Coordinates of C-alpha atoms in Angstrom, one line a residue:
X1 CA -7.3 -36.1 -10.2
X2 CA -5.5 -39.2 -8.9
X3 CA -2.8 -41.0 -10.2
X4 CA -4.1 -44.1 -11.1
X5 CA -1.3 -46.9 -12.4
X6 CA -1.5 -49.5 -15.2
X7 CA 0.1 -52.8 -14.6
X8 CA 1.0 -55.0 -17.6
X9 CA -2.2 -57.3 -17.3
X10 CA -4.3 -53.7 -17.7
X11 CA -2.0 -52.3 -20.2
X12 CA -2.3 -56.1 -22.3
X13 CA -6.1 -56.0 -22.1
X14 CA -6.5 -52.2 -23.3
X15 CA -4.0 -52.8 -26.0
X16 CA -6.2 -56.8 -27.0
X17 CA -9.7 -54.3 -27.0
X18 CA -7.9 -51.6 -29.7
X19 CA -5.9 -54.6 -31.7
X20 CA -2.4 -54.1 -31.3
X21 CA 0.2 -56.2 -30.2
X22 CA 2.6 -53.4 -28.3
X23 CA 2.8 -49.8 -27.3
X24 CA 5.8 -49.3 -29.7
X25 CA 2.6 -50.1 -32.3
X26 CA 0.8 -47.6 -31.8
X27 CA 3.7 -44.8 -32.7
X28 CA 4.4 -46.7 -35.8
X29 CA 3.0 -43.9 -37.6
X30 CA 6.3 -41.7 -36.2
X31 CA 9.4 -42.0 -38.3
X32 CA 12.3 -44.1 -37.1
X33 CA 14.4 -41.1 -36.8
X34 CA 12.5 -38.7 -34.6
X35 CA 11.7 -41.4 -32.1
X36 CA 13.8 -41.0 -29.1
X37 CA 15.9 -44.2 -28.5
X38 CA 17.2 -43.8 -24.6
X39 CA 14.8 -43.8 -21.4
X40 CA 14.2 -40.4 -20.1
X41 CA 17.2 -38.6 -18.5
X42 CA 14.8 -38.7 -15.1
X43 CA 16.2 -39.4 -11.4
X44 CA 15.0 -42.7 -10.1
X45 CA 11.8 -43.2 -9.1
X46 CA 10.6 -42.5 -5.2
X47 CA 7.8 -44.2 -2.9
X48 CA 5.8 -41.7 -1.8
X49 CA 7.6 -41.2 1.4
X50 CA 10.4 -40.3 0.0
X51 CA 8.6 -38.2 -3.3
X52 CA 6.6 -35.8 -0.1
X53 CA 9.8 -34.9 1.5
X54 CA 12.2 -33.8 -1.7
X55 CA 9.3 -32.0 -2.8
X56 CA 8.9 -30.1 0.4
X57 CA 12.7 -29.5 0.4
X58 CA 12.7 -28.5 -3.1
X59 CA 9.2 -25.9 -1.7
X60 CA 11.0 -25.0 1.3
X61 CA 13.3 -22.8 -1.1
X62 CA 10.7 -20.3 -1.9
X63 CA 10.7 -17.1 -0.2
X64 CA 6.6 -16.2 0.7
X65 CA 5.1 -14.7 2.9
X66 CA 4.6 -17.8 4.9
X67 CA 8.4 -17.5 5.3
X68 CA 9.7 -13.7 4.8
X69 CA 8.2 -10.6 6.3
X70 CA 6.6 -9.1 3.0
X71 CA 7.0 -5.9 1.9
X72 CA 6.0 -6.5 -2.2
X73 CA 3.3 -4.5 -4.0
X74 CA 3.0 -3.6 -7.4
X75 CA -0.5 -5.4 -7.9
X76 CA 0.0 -8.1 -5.7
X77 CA -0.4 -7.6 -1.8
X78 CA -0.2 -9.5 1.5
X79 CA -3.3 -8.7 3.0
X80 CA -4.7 -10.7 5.8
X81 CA -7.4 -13.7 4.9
X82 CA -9.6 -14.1 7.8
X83 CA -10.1 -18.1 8.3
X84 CA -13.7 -17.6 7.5
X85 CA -13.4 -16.9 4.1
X86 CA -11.4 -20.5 3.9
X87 CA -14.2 -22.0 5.3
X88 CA -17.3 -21.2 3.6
X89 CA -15.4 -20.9 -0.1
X90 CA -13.8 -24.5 0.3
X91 CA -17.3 -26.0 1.1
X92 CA -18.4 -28.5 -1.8
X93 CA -21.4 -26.7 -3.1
X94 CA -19.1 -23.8 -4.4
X95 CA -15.8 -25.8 -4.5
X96 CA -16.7 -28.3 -6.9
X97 CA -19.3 -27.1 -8.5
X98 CA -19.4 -27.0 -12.4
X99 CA -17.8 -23.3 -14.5
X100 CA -20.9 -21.1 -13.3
X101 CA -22.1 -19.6 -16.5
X102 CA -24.0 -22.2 -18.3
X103 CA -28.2 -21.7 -17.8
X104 CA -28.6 -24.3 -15.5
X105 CA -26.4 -23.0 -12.8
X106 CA -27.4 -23.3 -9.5
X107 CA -29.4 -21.2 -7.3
X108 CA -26.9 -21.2 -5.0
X109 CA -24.1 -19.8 -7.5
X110 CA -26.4 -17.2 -9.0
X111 CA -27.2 -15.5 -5.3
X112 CA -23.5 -15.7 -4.4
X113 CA -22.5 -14.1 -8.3
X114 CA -25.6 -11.4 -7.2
X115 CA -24.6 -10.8 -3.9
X116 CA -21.0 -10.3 -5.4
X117 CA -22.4 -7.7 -7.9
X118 CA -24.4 -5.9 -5.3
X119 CA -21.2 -5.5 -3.0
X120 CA -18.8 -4.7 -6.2
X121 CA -21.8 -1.5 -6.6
X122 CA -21.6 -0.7 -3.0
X123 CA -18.2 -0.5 -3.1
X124 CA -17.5 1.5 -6.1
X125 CA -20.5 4.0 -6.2
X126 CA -21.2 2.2 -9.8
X127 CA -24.7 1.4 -11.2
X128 CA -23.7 -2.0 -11.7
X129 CA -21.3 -4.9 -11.8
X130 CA -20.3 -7.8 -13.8
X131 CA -19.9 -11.2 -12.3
X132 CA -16.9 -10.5 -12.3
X133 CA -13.9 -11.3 -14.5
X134 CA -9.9 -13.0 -15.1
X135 CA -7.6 -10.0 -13.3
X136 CA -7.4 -6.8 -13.3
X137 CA -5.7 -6.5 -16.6
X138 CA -7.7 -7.8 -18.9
X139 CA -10.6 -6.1 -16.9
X140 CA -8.7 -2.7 -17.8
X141 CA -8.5 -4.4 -21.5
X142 CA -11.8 -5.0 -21.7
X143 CA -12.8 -1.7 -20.2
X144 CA -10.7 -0.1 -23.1
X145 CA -13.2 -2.3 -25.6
X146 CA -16.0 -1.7 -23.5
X147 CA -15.5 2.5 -24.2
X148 CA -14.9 1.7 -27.8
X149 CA -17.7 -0.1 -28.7
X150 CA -19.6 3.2 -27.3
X151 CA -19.7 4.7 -31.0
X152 CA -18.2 7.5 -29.9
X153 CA -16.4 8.6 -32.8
X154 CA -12.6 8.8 -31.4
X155 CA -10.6 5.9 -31.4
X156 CA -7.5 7.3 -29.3
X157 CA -6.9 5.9 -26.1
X158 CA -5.3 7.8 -23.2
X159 CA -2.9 6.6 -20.6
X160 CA -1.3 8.0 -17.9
X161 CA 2.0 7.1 -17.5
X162 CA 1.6 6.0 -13.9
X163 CA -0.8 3.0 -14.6
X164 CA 0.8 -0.2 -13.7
X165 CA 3.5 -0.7 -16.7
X166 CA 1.9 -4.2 -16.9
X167 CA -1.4 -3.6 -17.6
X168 CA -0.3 -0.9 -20.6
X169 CA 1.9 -3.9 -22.2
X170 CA -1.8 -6.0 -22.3
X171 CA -3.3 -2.5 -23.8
X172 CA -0.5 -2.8 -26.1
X173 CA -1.2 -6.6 -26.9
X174 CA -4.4 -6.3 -27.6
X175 CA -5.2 -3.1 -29.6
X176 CA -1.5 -2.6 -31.7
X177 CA -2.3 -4.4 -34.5
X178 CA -6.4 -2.6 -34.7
X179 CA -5.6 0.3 -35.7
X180 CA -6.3 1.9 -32.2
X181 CA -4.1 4.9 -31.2
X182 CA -2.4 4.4 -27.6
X183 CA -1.2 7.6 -26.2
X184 CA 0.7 7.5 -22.7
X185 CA 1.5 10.7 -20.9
X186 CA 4.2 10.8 -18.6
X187 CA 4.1 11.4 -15.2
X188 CA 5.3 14.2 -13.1
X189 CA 6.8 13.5 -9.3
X190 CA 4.6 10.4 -9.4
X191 CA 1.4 11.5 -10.3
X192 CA -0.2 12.2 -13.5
X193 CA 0.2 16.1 -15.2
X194 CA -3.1 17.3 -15.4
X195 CA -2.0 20.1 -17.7
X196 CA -0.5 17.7 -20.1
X197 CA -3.9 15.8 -19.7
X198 CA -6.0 18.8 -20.8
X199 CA -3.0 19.3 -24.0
X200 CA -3.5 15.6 -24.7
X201 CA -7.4 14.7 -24.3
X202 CA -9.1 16.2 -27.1
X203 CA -12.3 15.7 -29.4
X204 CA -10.7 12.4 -30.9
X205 CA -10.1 10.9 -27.9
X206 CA -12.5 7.9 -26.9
X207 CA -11.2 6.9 -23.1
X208 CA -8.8 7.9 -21.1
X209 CA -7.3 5.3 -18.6
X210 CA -6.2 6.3 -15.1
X211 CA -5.1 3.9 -12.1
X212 CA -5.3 5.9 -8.4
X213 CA -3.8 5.0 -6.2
X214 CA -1.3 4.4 -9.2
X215 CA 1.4 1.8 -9.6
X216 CA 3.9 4.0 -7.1
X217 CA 1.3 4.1 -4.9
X218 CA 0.3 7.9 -5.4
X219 CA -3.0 9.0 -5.3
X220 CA -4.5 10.7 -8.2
X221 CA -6.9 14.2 -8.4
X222 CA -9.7 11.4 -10.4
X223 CA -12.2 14.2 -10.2
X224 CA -9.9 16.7 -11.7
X225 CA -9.0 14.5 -14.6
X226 CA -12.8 14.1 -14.8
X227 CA -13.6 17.0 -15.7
X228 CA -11.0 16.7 -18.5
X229 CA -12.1 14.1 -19.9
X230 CA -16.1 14.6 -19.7
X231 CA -15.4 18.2 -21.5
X232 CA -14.3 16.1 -24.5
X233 CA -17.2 13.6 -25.0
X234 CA -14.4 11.1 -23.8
X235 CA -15.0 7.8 -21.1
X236 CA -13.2 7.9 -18.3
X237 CA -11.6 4.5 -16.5
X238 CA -10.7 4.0 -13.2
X239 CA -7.9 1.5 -11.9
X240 CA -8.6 1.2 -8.5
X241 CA -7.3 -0.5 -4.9
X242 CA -10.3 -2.0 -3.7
X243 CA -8.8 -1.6 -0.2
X244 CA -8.1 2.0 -0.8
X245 CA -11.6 2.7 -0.9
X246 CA -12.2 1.9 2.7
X247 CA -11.0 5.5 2.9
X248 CA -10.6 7.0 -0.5
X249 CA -13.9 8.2 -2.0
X250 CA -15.7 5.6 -4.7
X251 CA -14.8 5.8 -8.8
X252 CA -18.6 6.5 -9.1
X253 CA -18.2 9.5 -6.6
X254 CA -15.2 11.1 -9.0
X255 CA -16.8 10.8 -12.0
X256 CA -15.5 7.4 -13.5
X257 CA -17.8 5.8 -16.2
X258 CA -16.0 2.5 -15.7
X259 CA -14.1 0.9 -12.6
X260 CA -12.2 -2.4 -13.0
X261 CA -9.6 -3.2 -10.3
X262 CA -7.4 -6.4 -9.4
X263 CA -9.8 -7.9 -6.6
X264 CA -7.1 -10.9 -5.2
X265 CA -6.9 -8.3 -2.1
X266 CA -10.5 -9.4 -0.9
X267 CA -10.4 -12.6 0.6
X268 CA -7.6 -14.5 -1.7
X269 CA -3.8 -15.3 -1.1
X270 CA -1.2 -13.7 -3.4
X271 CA -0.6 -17.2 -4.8
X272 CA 2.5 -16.6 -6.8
X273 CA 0.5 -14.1 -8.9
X274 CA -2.8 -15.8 -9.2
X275 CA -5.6 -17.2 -10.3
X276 CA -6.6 -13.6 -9.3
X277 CA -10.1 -11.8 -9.6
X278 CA -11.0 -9.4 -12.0
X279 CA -13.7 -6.4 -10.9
X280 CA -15.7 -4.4 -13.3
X281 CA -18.3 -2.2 -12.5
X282 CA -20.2 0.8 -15.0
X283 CA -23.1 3.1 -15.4
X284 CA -25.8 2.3 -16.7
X285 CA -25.5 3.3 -19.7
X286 CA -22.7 0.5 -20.6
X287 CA -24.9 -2.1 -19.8
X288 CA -25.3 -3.6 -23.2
X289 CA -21.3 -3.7 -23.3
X290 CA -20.7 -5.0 -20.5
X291 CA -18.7 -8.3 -21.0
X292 CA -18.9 -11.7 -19.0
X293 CA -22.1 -12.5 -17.7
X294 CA -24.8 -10.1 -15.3
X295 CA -27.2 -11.9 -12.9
X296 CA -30.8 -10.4 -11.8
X297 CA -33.2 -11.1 -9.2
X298 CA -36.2 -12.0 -9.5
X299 CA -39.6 -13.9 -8.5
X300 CA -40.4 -17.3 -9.9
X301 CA -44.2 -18.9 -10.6
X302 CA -44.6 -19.5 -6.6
X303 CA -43.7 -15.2 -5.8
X304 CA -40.4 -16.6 -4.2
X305 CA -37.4 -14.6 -4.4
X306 CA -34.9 -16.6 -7.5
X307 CA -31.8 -15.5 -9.6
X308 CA -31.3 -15.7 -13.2
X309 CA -28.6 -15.0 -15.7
X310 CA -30.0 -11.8 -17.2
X311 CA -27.3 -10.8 -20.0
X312 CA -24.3 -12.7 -21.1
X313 CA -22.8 -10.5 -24.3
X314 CA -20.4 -13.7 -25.7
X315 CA -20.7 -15.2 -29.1
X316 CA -22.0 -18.6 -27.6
X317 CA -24.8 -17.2 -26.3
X318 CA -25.8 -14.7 -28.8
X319 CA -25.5 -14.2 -32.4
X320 CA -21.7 -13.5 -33.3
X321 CA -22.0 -10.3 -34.4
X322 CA -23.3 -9.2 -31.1
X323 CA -21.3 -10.2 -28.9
X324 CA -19.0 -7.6 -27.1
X325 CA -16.5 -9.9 -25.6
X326 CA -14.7 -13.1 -26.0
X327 CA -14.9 -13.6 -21.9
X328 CA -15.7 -17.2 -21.7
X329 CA -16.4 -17.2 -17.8
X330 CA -16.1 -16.0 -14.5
X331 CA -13.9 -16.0 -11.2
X332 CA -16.6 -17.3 -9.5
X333 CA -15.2 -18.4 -6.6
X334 CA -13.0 -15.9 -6.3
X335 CA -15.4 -13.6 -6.8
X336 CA -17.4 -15.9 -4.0
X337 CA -14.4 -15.4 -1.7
X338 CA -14.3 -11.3 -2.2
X339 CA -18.2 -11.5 -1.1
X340 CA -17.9 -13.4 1.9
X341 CA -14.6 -11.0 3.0
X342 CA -16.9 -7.7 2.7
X343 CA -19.1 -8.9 4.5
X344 CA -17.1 -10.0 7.1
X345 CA -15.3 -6.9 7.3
X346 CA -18.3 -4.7 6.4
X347 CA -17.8 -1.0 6.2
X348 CA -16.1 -0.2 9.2
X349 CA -13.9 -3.0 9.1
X350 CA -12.8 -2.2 5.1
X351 CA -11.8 1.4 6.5
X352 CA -10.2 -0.1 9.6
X353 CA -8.0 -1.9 7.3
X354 CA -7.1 0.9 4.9
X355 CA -6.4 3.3 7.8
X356 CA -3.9 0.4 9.0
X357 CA -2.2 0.3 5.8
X358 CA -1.8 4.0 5.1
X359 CA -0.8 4.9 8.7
X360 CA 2.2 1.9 8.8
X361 CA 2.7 2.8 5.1
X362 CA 3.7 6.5 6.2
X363 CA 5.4 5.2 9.2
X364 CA 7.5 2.7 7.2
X365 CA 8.8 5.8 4.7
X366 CA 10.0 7.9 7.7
X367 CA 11.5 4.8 9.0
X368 CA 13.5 3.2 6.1
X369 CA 14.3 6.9 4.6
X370 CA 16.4 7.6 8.1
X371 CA 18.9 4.8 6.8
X372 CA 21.7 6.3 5.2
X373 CA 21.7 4.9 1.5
X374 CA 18.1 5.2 1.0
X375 CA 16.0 8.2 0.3
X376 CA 12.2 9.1 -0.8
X377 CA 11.5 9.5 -3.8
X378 CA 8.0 11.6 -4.7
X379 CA 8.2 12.6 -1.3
X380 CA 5.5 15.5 -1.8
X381 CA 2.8 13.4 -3.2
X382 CA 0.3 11.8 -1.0
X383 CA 0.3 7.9 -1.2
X384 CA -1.9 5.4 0.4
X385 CA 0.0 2.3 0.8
X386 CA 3.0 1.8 -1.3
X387 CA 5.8 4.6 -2.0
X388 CA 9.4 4.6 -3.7
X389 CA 12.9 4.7 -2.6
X390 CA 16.2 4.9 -4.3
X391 CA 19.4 3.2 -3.1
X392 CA 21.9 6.1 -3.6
X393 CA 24.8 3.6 -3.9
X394 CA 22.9 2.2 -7.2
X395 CA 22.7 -1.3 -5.9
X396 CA 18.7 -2.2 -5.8
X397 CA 19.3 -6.0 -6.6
X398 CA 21.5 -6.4 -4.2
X399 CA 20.2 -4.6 -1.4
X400 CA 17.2 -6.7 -1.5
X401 CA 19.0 -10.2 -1.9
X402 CA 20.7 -9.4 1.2
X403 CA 17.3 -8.4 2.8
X404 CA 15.8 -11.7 1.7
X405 CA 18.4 -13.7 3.2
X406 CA 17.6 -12.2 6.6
X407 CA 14.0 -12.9 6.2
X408 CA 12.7 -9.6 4.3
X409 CA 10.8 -9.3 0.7
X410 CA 11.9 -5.8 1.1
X411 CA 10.5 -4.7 -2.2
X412 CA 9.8 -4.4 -5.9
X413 CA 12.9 -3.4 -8.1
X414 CA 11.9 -0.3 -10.7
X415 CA 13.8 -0.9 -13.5
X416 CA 12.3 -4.2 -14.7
X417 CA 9.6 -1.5 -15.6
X418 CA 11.4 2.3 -15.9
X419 CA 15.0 2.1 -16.8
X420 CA 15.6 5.5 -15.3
X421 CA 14.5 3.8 -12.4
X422 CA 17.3 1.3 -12.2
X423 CA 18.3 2.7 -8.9
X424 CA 14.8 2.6 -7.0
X425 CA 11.9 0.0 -5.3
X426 CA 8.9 -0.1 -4.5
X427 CA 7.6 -0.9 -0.8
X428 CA 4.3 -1.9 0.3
X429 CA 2.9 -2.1 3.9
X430 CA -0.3 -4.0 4.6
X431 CA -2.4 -3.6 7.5
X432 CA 0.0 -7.4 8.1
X433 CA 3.3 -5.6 8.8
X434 CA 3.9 -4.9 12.8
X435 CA 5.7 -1.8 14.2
X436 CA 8.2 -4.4 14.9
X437 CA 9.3 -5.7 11.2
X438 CA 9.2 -2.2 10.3
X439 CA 11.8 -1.3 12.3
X440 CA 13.8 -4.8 11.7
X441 CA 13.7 -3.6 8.4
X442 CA 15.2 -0.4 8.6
X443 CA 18.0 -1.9 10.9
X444 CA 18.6 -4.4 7.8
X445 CA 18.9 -2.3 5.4
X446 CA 21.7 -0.3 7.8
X447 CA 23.7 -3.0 8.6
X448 CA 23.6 -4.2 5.0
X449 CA 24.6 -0.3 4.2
X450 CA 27.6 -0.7 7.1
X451 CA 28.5 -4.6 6.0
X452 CA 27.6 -5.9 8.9
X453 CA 26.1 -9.7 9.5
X454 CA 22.0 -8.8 9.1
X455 CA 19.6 -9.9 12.0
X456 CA 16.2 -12.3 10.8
X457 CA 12.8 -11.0 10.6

């Protein structure tokens, strides 16, 4: 919203229509001594001249991936947005439109919030989709709800130990204090023990919650685990890399009951961590759990083709004690931009891009593992796009300052997450990354090992 200014013949006729004499009157009702006495301790004001260019200086300090060669995963990537997608999301129908979930949305919005759900199903192998959802951790929250709200009997939940360490701190959040169980199982060279799966998952267990490819970037046996899971009456989640799936099979295909992922990779920027897009897709059988909002086609009085919202589960739509969720909305254009990015793409473009990121992803390893202070770590587990390397000298945070100030985000430090970890990162490679900054990379990280000067990305 613009800045719109008062000057004092406004600010005297607003204060003549309320009938007071002063601004100072109208905090009479504060006490002398918690009123602050002194102006602001503000710089002086700037014309707008002057306000653009400090702020652009004061922007010009972040390191993006406008700026930097980016190699960060960990739930937020650098995959390419095709201008398109800019294009037909920023037009004013969608861009400006009012929150889509009241009953008199649009036409417009409900096909775009259908066609969304139809490509989430495609995508996944699911029976269907919601219209989508915040991010992807409070999509694996709600997931969690969804599975408990089966009447299944169990109320433990099952973790594996290589889901992203932030989304089991928002299962943490929101079910401690419930009297929900939440039982995470460690990991094993990356990848999740099955035999300490089958110990774990038992009669009592409601869900068990698995990410593939995981937070390292390793890709989990999800049918395996399955199998597990559906011996015991138990529902199994999926945490998924919708990019992955352009050569990975589909959630639906390895047994998942439930698929949620973080969707920011289709379509949207990184953005400094969001707004992001949460997926959700189920069987059928979920359907009347399903938070957020579902809409159906349909034929109106004239036999045209129309769309409707056919099931919203939240309390202001239906009697409280029905309701399923406290989802409030939708990403819808977010959800808007992942539509119009499949169908750019389409299937053989999705698996063009995933081939891209897992073959430069592989290459990158056997690059940066050559320089002397770095090894793999999990090197005998198949990964699709991220994988972890330790600094043998013990110096993560440093290695990647210095690699940032030669124009590389070389990576995510470990041990904000695992403590054992202190000495590792994680690295990502997009289908962005050229042959070229790989290699720059590698000779970065050398120099940096030998002290020399670095060279810029």
């Amino acid at each position: 919203m613009a800045y719109l200014y008062n000057t004092p013949d406004d600010q005297h006729a607003m204060l003549k229509a309320i009938g007071v004499d002063s601004i100072e009157a109208l905090f009479s009702t504060i006490p002398e001594d918690l009123r602050l006495k002194r102006d602001l301790d503000l710089p002086p004001q700037m014309g707008e001249l002057e306000l653009t260019q400090h702020l652009s200086a004061l922007a010009g300090k972040n390191a993006s991936p406008a700026t930097h060669a980016c190699f960060l995963g960990g739930g937020s990537y650098d995959h390419f947005v095709p201008a398109a997608v800019d294009a037909l999301a920023s037009r004013g129908e969608f861009y400006t439109s009012y929150t889509p979930y009241q009953p008199e949305v649009s036409q417009g919005n409900l096909q775009a919030m259908f066609e969304y759900q139809t490509l989430i199903c495609d995508l996944t192998g699911m029976d269907l989709s919601n219209a989508s959802l915040y991010d992807g951790g409070s999509a694996l929250a709600e997931a969690v709800i969804m599975a408990l709200n089966t009447g299944k009997r169990g109320e433990k939940v099952v973790v594996l130990g290589t889901v992203h360490p932030e989304y089991r701190q928002i299962l943490q959040t929101y079910f401690t204090h419930l009297g929900i169980e939440i039982i995470e199982i460690p990991c094993v060279d990356g990848i999740a023990d099955l035999a300490k799966v089958e110990e774990t998952v038992n009669a009592e267990t409601n869900c068990v919650v698995v990410q593939s490819p995981n937070f390292f970037g390793g890709i989990e046996d999800v049918a395996a685990i399955a199998e597990i899971v559906h011996k015991n009456d138990a529902v199994l989640i999926q945490s998924f890399d919708p990019i992955s799936l352009g050569l990975l099979k589909r959630p639906g295909d390895l047994g998942a009951d439930i698929a949620v992922a973080e969707g920011h990779s289709l379509g949207s920027a990184m953005q400094y961590g969001g707004p992001y897009l949460g997926i959700m897709a189920c069987n059928d059988k979920f359907v009347r759990r399903l938070p957020g909002r579902i809409v159906g086609q349909t034929e109106d009085r004239r036999g045209k083709r129309c769309w409707v919202l056919t099931l919203q589960t939240r309390e202001q739509h239906i009697r409280r004690e029905k309701a399923t969720s406290n989802i409030c909305t939708n990403q819808g254009l977010f959800a808007l931009r992942a539509s119009i990015y499949l169908a750019l793409l389409g299937p053989g473009g999705l698996k063009q891009c995933a081939t891209l990121c897992t073959q430069k992803a592989h290459y990158a390893q056997t690059k940066l593992s050559e320089v002397e202070r770095l090894e793999p770590v999990f090197a005998g587990s198949p990964f699709f796009k991220e994988f972890v390397l330790r600094d043998t000298q013990g110096n993560v945070e440093g290695l990647l300052a210095e690699a940032r100030e030669a124009g590389f985000l070389g990576g995510v430090p470990l041990g904000q997450f695992f403590p054992e970890m202190n000495d590792c990162f994680l690295v990502c490679v997009t289908e962005k990354r050229t042959k070229q900054e790989i290699d720059a990379l590698a000779r970065t990280f050398s120099l940096i090992h030998s002290g020399s000067s670095t060279i810029h990305a």
